Coordinates of C-alpha atoms in Angstrom, one line a residue:
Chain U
X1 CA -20.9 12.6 67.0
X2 CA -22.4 13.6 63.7
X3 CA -18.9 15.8 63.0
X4 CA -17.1 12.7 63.9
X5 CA -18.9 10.5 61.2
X6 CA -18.0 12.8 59.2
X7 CA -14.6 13.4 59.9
X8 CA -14.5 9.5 59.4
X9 CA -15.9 9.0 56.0
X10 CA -13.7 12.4 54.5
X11 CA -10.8 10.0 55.9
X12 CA -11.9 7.1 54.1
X13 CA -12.9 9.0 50.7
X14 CA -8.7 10.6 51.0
X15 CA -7.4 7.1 51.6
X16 CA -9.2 5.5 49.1
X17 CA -8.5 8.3 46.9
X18 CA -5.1 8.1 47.4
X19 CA -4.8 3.9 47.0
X20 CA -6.9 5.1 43.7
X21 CA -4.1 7.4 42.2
X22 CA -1.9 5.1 43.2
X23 CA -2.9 2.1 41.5
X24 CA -4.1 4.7 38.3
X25 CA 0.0 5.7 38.3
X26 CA 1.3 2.1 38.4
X27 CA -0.7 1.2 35.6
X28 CA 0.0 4.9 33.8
X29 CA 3.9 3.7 34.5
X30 CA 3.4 0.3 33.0
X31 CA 2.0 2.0 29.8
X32 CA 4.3 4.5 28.0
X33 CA 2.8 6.8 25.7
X34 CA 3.6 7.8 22.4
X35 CA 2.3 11.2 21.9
X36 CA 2.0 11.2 17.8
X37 CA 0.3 15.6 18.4
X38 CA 3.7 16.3 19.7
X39 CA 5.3 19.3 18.1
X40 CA 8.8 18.8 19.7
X41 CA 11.0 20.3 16.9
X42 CA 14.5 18.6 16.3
X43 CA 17.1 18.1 13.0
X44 CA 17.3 14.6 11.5
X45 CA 21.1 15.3 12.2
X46 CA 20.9 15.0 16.1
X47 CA 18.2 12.0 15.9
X48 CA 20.7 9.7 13.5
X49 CA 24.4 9.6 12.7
X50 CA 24.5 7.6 9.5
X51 CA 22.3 8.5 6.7
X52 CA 22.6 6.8 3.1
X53 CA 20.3 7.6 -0.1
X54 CA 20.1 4.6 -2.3
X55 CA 18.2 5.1 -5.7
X56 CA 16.8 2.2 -6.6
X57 CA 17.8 1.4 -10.5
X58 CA 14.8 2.2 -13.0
X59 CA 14.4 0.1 -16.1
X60 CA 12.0 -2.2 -18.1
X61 CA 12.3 -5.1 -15.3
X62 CA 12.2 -3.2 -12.3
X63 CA 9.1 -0.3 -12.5
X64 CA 8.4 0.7 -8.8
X65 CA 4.7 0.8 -8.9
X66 CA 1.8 3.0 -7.2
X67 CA 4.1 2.7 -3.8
X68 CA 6.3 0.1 -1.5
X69 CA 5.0 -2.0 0.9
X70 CA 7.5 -4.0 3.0
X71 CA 11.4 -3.7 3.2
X72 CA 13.4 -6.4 4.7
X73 CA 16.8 -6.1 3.9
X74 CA 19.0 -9.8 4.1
X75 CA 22.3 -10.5 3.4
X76 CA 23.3 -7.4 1.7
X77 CA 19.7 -7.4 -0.5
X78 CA 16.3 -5.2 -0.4
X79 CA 13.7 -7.0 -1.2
X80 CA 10.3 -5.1 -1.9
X81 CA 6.8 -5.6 -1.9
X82 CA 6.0 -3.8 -4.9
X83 CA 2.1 -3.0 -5.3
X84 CA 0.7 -1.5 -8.3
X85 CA -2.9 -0.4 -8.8
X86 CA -3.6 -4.4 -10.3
X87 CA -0.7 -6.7 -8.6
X88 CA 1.7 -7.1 -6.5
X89 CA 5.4 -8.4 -7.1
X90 CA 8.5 -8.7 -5.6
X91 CA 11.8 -6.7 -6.2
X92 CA 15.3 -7.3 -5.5
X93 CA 18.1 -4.6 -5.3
X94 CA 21.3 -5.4 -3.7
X95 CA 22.3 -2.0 -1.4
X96 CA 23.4 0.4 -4.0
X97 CA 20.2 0.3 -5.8
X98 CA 21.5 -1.8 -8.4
X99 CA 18.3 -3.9 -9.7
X100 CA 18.8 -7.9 -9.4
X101 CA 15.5 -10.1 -9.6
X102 CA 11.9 -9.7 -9.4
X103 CA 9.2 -12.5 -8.6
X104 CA 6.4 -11.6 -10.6
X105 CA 4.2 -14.6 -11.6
X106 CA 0.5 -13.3 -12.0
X107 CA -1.4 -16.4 -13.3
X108 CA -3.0 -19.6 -12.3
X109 CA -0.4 -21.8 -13.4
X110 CA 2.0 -23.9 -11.5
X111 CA 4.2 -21.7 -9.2
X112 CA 2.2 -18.8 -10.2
X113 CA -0.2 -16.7 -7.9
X114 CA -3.2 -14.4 -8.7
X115 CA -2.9 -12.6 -5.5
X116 CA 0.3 -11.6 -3.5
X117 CA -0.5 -10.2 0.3
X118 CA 2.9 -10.1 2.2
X119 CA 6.2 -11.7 2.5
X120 CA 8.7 -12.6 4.9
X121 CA 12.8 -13.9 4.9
X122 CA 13.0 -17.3 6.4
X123 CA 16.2 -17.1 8.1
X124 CA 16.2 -20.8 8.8
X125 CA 15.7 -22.1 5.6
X126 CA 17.4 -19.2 3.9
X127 CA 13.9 -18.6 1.5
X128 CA 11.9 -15.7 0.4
X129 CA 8.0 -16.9 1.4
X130 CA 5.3 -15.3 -0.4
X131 CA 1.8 -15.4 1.5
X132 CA -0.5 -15.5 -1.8
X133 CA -3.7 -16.9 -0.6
X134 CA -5.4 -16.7 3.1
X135 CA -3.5 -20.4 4.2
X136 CA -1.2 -20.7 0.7
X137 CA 2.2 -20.2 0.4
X138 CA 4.7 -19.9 -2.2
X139 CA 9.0 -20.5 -1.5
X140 CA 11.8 -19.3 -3.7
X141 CA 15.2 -19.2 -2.6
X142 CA 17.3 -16.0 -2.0
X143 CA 17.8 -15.6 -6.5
X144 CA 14.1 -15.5 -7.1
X145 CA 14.1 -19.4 -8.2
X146 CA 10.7 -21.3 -7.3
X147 CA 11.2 -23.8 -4.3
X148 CA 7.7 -25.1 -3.8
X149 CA 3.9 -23.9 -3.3
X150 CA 2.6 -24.9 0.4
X151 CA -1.3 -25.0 0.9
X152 CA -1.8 -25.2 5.3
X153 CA -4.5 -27.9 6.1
X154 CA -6.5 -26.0 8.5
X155 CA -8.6 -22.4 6.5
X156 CA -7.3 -19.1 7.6
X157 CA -7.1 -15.7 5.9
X158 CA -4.3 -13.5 6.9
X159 CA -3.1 -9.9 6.7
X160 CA 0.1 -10.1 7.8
X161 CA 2.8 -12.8 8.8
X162 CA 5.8 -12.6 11.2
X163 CA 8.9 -15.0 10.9
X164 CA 9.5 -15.3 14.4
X165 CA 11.9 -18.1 15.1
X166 CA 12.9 -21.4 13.3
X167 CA 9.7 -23.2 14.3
X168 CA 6.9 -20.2 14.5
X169 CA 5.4 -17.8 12.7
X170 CA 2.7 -15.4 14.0
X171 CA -0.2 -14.0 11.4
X172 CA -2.8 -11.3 12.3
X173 CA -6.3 -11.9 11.5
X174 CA -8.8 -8.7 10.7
X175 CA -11.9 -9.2 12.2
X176 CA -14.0 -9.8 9.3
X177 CA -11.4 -12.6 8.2
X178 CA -11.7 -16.7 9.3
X179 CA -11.3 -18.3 11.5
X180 CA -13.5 -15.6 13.0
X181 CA -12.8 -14.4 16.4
X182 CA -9.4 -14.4 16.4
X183 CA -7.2 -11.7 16.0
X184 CA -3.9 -14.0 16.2
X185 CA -2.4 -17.3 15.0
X186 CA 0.6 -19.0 16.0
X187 CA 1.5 -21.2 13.0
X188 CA 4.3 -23.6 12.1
X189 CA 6.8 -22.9 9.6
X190 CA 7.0 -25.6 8.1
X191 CA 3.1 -26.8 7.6
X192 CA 2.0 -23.5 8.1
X193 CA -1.5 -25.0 10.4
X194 CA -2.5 -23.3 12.8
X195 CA -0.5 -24.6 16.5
X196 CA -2.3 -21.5 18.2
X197 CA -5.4 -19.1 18.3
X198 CA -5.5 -15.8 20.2
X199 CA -8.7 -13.8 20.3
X200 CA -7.5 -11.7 23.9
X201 CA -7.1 -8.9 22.1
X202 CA -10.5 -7.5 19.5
X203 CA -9.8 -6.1 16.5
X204 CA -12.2 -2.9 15.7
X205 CA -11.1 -2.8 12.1
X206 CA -9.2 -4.1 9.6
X207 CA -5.9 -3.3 10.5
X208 CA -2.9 -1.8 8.7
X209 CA 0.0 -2.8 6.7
X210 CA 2.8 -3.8 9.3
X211 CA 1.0 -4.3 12.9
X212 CA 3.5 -7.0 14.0
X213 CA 6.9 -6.8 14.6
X214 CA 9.3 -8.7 16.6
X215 CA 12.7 -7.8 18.1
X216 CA 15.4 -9.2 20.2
X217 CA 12.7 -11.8 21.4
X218 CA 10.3 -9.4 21.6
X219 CA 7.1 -9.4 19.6
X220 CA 5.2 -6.2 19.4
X221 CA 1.8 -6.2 18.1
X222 CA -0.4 -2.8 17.5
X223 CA -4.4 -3.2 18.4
X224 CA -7.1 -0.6 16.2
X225 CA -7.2 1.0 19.8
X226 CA -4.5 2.3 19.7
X227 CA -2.6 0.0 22.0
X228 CA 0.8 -1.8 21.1
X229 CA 0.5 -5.1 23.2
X230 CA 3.8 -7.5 24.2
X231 CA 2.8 -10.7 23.0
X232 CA 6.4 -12.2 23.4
X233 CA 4.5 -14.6 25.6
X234 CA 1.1 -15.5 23.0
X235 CA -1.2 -16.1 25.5
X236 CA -0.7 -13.3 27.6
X237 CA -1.0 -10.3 25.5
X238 CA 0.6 -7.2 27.7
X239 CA -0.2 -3.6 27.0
X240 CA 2.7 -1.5 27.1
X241 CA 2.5 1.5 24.8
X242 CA -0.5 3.8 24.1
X243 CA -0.4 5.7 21.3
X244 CA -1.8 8.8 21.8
X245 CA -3.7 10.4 18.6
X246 CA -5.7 13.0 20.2
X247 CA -9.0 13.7 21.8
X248 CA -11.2 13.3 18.8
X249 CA -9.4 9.6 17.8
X250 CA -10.3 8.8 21.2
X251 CA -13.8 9.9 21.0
X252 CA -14.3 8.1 17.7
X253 CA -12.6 4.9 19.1
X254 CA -15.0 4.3 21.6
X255 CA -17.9 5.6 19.4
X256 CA -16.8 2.9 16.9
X257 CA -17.7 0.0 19.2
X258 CA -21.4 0.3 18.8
X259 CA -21.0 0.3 14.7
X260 CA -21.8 -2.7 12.8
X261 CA -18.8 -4.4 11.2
X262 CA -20.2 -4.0 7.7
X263 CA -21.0 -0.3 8.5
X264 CA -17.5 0.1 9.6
X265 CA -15.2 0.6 6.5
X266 CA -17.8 3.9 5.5
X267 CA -17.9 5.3 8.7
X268 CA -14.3 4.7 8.7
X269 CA -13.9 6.4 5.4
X270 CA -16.1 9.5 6.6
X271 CA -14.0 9.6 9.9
X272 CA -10.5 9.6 8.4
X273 CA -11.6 13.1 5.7
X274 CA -13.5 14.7 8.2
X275 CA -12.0 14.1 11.2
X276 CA -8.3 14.4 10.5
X277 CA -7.8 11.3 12.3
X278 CA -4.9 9.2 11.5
X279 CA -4.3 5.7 10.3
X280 CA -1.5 3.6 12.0
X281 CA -0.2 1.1 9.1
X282 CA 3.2 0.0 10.7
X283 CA 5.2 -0.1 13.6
X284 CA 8.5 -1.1 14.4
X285 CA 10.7 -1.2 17.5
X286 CA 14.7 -1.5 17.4
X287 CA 17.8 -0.9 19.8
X288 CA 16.4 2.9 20.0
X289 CA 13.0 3.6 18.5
X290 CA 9.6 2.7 18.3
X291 CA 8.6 3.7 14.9
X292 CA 5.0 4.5 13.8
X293 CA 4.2 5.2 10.0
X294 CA 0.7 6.5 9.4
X295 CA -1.9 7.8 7.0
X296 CA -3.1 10.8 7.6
X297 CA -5.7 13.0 5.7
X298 CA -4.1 16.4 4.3
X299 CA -7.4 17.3 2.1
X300 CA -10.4 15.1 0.9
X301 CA -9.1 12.0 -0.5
X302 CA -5.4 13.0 -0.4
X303 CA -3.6 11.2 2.3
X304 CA -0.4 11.5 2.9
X305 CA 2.5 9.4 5.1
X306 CA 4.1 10.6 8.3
X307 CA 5.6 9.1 10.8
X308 CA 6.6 9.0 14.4
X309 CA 9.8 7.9 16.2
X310 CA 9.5 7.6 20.1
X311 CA 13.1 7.5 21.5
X312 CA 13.1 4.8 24.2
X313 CA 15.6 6.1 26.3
X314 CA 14.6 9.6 26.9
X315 CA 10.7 8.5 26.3
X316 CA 10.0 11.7 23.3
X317 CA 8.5 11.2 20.1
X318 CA 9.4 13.7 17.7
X319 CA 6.5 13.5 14.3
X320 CA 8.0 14.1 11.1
X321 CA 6.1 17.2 10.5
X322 CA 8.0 18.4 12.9
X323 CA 11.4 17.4 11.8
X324 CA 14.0 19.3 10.1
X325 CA 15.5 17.6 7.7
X326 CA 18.6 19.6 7.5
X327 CA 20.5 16.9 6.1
X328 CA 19.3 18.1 2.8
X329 CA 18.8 21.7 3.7
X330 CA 15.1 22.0 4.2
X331 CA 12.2 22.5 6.6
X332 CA 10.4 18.9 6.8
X333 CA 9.2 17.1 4.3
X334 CA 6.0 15.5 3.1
X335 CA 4.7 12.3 2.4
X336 CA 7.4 10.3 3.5
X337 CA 7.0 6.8 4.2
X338 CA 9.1 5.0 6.9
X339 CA 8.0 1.6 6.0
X340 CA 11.5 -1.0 7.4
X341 CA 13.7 -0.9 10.0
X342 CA 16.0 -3.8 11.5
X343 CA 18.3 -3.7 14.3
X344 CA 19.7 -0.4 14.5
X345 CA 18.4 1.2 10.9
X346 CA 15.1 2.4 9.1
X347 CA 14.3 2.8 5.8
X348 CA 12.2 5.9 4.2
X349 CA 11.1 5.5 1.0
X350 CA 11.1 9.2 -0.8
X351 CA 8.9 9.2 -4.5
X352 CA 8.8 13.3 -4.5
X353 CA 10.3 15.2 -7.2
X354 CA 12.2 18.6 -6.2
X355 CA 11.0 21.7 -7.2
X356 CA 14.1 24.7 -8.5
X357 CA 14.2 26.0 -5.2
X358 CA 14.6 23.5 -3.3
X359 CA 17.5 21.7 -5.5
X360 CA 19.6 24.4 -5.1
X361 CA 19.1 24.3 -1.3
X362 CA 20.4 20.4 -1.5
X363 CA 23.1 21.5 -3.5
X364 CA 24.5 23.4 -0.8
X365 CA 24.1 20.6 1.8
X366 CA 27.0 19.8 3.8
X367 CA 25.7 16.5 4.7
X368 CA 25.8 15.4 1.5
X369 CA 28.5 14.3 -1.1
X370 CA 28.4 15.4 -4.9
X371 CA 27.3 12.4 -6.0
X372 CA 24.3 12.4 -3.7
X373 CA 23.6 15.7 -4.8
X374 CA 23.6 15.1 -8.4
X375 CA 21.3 12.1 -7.4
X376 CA 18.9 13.9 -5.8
X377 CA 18.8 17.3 -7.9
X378 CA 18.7 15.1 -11.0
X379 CA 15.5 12.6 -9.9
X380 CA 12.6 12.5 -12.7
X381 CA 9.0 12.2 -12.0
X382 CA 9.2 8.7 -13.4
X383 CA 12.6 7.1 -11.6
X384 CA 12.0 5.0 -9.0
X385 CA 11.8 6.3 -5.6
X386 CA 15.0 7.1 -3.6
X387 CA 15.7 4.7 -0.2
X388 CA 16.9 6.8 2.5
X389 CA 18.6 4.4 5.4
X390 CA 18.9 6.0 9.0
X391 CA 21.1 5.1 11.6
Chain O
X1 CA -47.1 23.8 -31.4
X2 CA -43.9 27.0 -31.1
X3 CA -44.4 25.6 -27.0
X4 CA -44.3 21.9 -28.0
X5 CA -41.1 22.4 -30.2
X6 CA -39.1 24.6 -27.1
X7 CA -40.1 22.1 -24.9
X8 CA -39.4 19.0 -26.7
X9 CA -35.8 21.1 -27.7
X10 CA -35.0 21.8 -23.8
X11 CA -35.9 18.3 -22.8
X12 CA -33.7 17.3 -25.5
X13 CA -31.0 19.6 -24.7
X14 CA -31.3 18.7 -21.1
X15 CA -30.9 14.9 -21.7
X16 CA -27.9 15.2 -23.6
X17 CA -26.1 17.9 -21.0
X18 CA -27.0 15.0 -18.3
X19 CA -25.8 12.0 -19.4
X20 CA -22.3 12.4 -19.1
X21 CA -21.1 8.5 -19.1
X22 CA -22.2 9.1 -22.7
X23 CA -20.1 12.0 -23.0
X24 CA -17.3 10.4 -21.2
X25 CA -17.2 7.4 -23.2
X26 CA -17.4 9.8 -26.4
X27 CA -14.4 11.6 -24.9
X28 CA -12.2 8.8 -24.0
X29 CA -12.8 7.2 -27.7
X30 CA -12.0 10.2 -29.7
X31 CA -8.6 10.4 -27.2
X32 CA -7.8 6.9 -27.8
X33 CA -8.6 7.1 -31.7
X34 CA -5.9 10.2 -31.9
X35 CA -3.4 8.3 -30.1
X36 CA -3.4 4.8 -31.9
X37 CA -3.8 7.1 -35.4
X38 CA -0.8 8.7 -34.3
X39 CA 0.7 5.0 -34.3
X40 CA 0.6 5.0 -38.4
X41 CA -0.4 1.3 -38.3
X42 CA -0.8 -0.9 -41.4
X43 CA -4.1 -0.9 -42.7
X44 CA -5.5 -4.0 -40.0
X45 CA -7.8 -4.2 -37.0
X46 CA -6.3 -4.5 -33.8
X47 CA -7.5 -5.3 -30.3
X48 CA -6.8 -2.8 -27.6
X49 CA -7.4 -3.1 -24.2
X50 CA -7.6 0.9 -22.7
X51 CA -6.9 0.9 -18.3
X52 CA -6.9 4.3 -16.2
X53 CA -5.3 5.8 -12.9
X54 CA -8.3 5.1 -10.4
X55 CA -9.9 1.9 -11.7
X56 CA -10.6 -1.5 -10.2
X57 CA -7.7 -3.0 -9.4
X58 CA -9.1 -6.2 -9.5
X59 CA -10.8 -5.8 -12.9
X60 CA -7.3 -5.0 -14.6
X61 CA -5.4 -8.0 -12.5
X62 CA -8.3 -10.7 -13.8
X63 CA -7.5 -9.1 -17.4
X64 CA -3.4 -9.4 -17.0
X65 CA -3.9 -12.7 -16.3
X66 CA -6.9 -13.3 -19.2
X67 CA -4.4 -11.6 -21.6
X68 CA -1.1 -13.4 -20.4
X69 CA -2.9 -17.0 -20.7
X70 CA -3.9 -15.9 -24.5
X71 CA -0.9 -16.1 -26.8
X72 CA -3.1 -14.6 -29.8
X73 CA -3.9 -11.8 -27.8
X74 CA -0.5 -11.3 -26.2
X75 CA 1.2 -11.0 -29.8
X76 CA -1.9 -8.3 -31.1
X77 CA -2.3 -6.9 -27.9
X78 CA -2.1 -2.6 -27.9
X79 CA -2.6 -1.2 -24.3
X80 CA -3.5 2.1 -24.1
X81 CA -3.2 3.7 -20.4
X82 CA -4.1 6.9 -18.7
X83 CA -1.4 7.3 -15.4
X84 CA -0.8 10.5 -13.9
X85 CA 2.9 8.9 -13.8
X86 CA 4.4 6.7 -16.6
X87 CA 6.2 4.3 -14.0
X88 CA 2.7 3.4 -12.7
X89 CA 1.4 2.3 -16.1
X90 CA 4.5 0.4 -17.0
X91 CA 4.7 -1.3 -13.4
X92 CA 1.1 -2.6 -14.5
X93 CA 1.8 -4.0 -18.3
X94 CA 5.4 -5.1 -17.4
X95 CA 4.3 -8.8 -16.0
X96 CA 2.4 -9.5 -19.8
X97 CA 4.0 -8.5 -23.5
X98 CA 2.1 -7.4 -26.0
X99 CA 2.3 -6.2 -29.5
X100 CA 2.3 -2.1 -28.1
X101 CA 1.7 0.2 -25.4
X102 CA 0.9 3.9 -25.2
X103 CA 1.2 6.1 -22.4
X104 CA -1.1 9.1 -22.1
X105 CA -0.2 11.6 -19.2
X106 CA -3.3 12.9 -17.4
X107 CA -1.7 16.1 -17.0
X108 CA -2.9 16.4 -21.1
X109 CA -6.3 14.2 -20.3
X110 CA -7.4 15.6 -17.4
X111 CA -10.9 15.6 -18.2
X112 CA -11.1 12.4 -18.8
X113 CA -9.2 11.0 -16.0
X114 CA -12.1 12.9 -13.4
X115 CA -14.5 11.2 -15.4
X116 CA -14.8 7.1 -14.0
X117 CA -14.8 4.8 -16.3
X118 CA -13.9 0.6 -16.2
X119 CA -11.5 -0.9 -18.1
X120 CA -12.6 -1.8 -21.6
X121 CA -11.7 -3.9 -24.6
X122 CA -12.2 -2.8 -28.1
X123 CA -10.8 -3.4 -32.1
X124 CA -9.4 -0.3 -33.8
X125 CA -9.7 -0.2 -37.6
X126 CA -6.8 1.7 -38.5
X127 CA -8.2 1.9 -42.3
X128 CA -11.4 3.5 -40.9
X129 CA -9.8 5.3 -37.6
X130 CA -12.6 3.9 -35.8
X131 CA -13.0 1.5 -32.6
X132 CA -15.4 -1.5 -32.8
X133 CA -16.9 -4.4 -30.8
X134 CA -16.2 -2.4 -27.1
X135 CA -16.7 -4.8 -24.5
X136 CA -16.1 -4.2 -20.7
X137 CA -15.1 -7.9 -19.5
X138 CA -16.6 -8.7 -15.6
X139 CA -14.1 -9.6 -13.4
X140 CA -16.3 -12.4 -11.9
X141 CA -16.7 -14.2 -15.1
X142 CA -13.5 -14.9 -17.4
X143 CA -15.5 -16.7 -19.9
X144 CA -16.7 -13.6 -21.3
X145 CA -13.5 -12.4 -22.0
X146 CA -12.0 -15.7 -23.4
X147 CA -15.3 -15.7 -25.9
X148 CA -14.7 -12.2 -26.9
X149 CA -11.5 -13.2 -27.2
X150 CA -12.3 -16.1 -29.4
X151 CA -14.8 -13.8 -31.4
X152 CA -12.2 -11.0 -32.2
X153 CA -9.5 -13.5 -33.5
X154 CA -12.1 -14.8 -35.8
X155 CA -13.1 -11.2 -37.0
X156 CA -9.6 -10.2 -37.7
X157 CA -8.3 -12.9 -39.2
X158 CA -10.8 -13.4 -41.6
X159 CA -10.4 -9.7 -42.3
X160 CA -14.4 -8.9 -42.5
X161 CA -15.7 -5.9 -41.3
X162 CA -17.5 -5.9 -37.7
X163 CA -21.0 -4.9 -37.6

């Protein structure tokens, strides 16, 4: 009898244990991950076909300052967000590099700003927008000219905003920022107020750069826990890639939870030298790739960008550590910084000089023409940075 | 008394090897005074404004916007900057003009560029090679900097010297 209670309960542990797995698997399927400690060697050659170098025209109007923070490329322009170490402005190149407009109106006058946080194309109204204050927002139309400044009636402070159809826009809210709470807010494009709040998903941190991106209807939105959540639907927020950084991130994640908000930026700080943790600051997804750009710590307070493409069809990330750029003859490079993409092509931005050695490798680059070469080889400290465009 | 006088001569010694902010500040002037002499000027006073790789960023925007709602101070404006790239210190001045801007590399300052300092104002005296009335503005309060503003252009244009 006793061997039969037994033999009952080991029978019930095996099927419960196996419904367990089972659901565990579904939900594993349901989540891809992106493995940024992969080490899966391969050559920029076989990952792209297309690959164009655009140096971006140096002169007295156009300085590239300490580094580039948004591309969005429209009707055969670049625009930039360009920050220095005070401001930041906005630079126009058209897609040779040749320089065509900046908006740079530091002030407190009429149609100036004193801060500049993000920008975005509106495709309906054909506009650059400039997000300059939490809820204020500056237009100018595709030449640089000043349209109008438009101040939202309800208070918000935003990182981030996403032009996501002719009606809505989506901004990110860090979680020391108002409305507090929330982590997302639907607003309308035209009053900019607020039309929706989303606090589903908690924000540990302040986040990065570029944590929203939306394509082909689908809105992709990357959480401080290293989760990118669907939110094509903004109520429902549904998790679909993990982004796996490693035992010790993981560790530190959770460990993060129980740390004060204001004690979080230092232990933050500490984590990131000591740890060798990484910093996600953009992603983007297109026809092939999910793209990940992150900062990560190469010796005390000396980060440097990488990044990570995870191809969605054969579901690999390659890190570009890892990656051969034999394009220009070389073993990967540092510190580049994959900061745009749109439908089927991503932009690095390359600020690196060459050392002797490593010129005379390019110059015997079959991937590249003379005039490329003589581009590269020729590059001073002080030019601005070169745009490589993948596709 | 021969114990009084090596101890009063090691605490001195060791007060001066410890302060180094003085040091610094005694560093960076000498630098700057070598670079605007360099200049050959005419025989004036002229307000400089001296910003560094590393520095508040939001002390030297609220300055770029003091200076570009000044027309005075536009117009006798020298910026003096130390970058560890020339692009960097141009991207910064580009959105104001003023009368002059010098570029010092860090690669030939690096002692000076490890050593933290805030972005100050000051008048050089090209008769006496010398830098007067140094003022750090406070990025909280503009009013400072539109008074010392106010107090310089009344100092060089009347041509007296500055205590």
């Amino acid at each position: 009898m006793k061997q039969t209670i037994y033999n009952y309960c080991y029978a019930l542990f095996f099927i419960c244990a196996c419904f367990g797995c089972e659901e565990k698997n579904e939900e594993n399927n349901a989540v891809k991950v992106i493995d940024i400690q992969s080490s899966v060697t391969a050559n920029i050659s076989d990952l792209f076909q297309e690959f164009k170098w655009v140096q971006l025209e140096t002169n007295d109007s156009c300085f590239v300052g300490l580094f580039i923070e948004k591309i969005e490329c429209y009707k055969d322009k670049i625009f930039l967000l360009n920050a220095h170490q005070s401001h930041s402005n906005i630079l126009c190149f058209d897609m040779d590099g040749n320089f065509l407009f900046k908006i740079d109106r530091l002030g407190n006058g009429p149609g100036e700003y004193t801060y500049l946080g993000d920008f975005f194309i509106d495709k309906t109204q054909e506009c650059i927008v400039l997000q300059t204050l939490g809820n204020e927002f500056m237009q100018f139309d595709l030449e640089g000219n000043f349209i109008k400044k438009v101040r939202a009636n309800d208070e918000y402070n935003t990182r981030q905003v996403l032009y996501l159809n002719d009606s809505i826009l989506i901004a990110c809210v860090d979680p020391i920022s108002f409305p507090y709470g929330y982590s997302l807010l639907e607003l309308d494009r035209k009053t900019f107020n607020i039309r929706n709040k989303s606090s589903h998903i908690k924000l540990l941190f302040n986040t990065g750069r570029s944590i929203l991106h939306t394509f082909n209807n689908q809105t992709l939105y990357y959480s401080t826990k290293d989760t990118i959540y669907d939110i094509s639907n903004f109520n429902q927020e549904k998790p679909i890639y993990y982004i796996d950084c490693g035992q010790k991130q993981k560790q530190f994640k959770k460990s993060l939870q129980n740390i004060p908000q204001e004690k979080m930026p230092k232990a933050l700080s500490a984590a990131f030298n000591e740890k060798n943790l990484v910093y996600i600051s953009y992603i983007f997804n297109n026809t092939s790739w999910i793209t990940l750009s992150f900062l990560k710590c190469k010796n005390k307070n000396n980060a440097i960008y990488e990044f990570a493409l995870y191809d969605k069809k054969k579901e690999q990330t390659y890190v570009s550590e890892y990656i051969n750029f034999d394009i220009l003859n070389l073993p990967s490079l540092s510190n580049l910084a994959l900061i745009g993409n749109d439908n089927d092509r991503l932009f690095i931005v390359m600020d690196q000089e060459f050392s002797k050695d490593e010129i005379a490798k390019i110059k015997k680059s079959k991937y590249l023409n003379e005039k490329e070469k003589r581009m590269l080889s020729e590059r001073n400290f002080s030019d601005n940075p070169v745009l490589l465009i993948l596709k | 008394m021969i114990r009084i006088f090596f101890i009063s001569a090691f605490v001195i010694c060791f007060c001066c090897c410890s302060n180094p902010k003085e040091k610094t500040t005694e560093n960076i002037e000498t630098r700057i005074i070598q670079e605007l002499d360099q200049l050959n000027l005419d025989n004036q006073k002229y307000p400089i404004w001296f910003i560094s790789e590393g520095m508040c960023s939001e002390c030297i925007t609220k300055e770029l916007i003091n200076i570009k709602e000044n027309e005075w101070v536009n117009k006798q404006l020298i910026v003096l900057g130390i970058f560890s790239n020339k692009r960097h210190f141009h991207s910064i001045i580009n959105s104001i003009h003023v009368y002059k801007t010098i570029y010092i590399d860090t690669e030939t300052s690096k002692e000076l560029i490890n050593q933290r300092s805030s972005p100050f104002y000051a008048i050089y005296d090209a008769e006496k090679s010398i830098l007067l009335n140094r003022m750090n503005p406070d990025p909280c309060n503009a009013q400072k900097t539109i008074e010392y503003y106010e107090n310089i252009k009344k100092t060089i244009g009347d041509g007296d010297s500055i205590p």
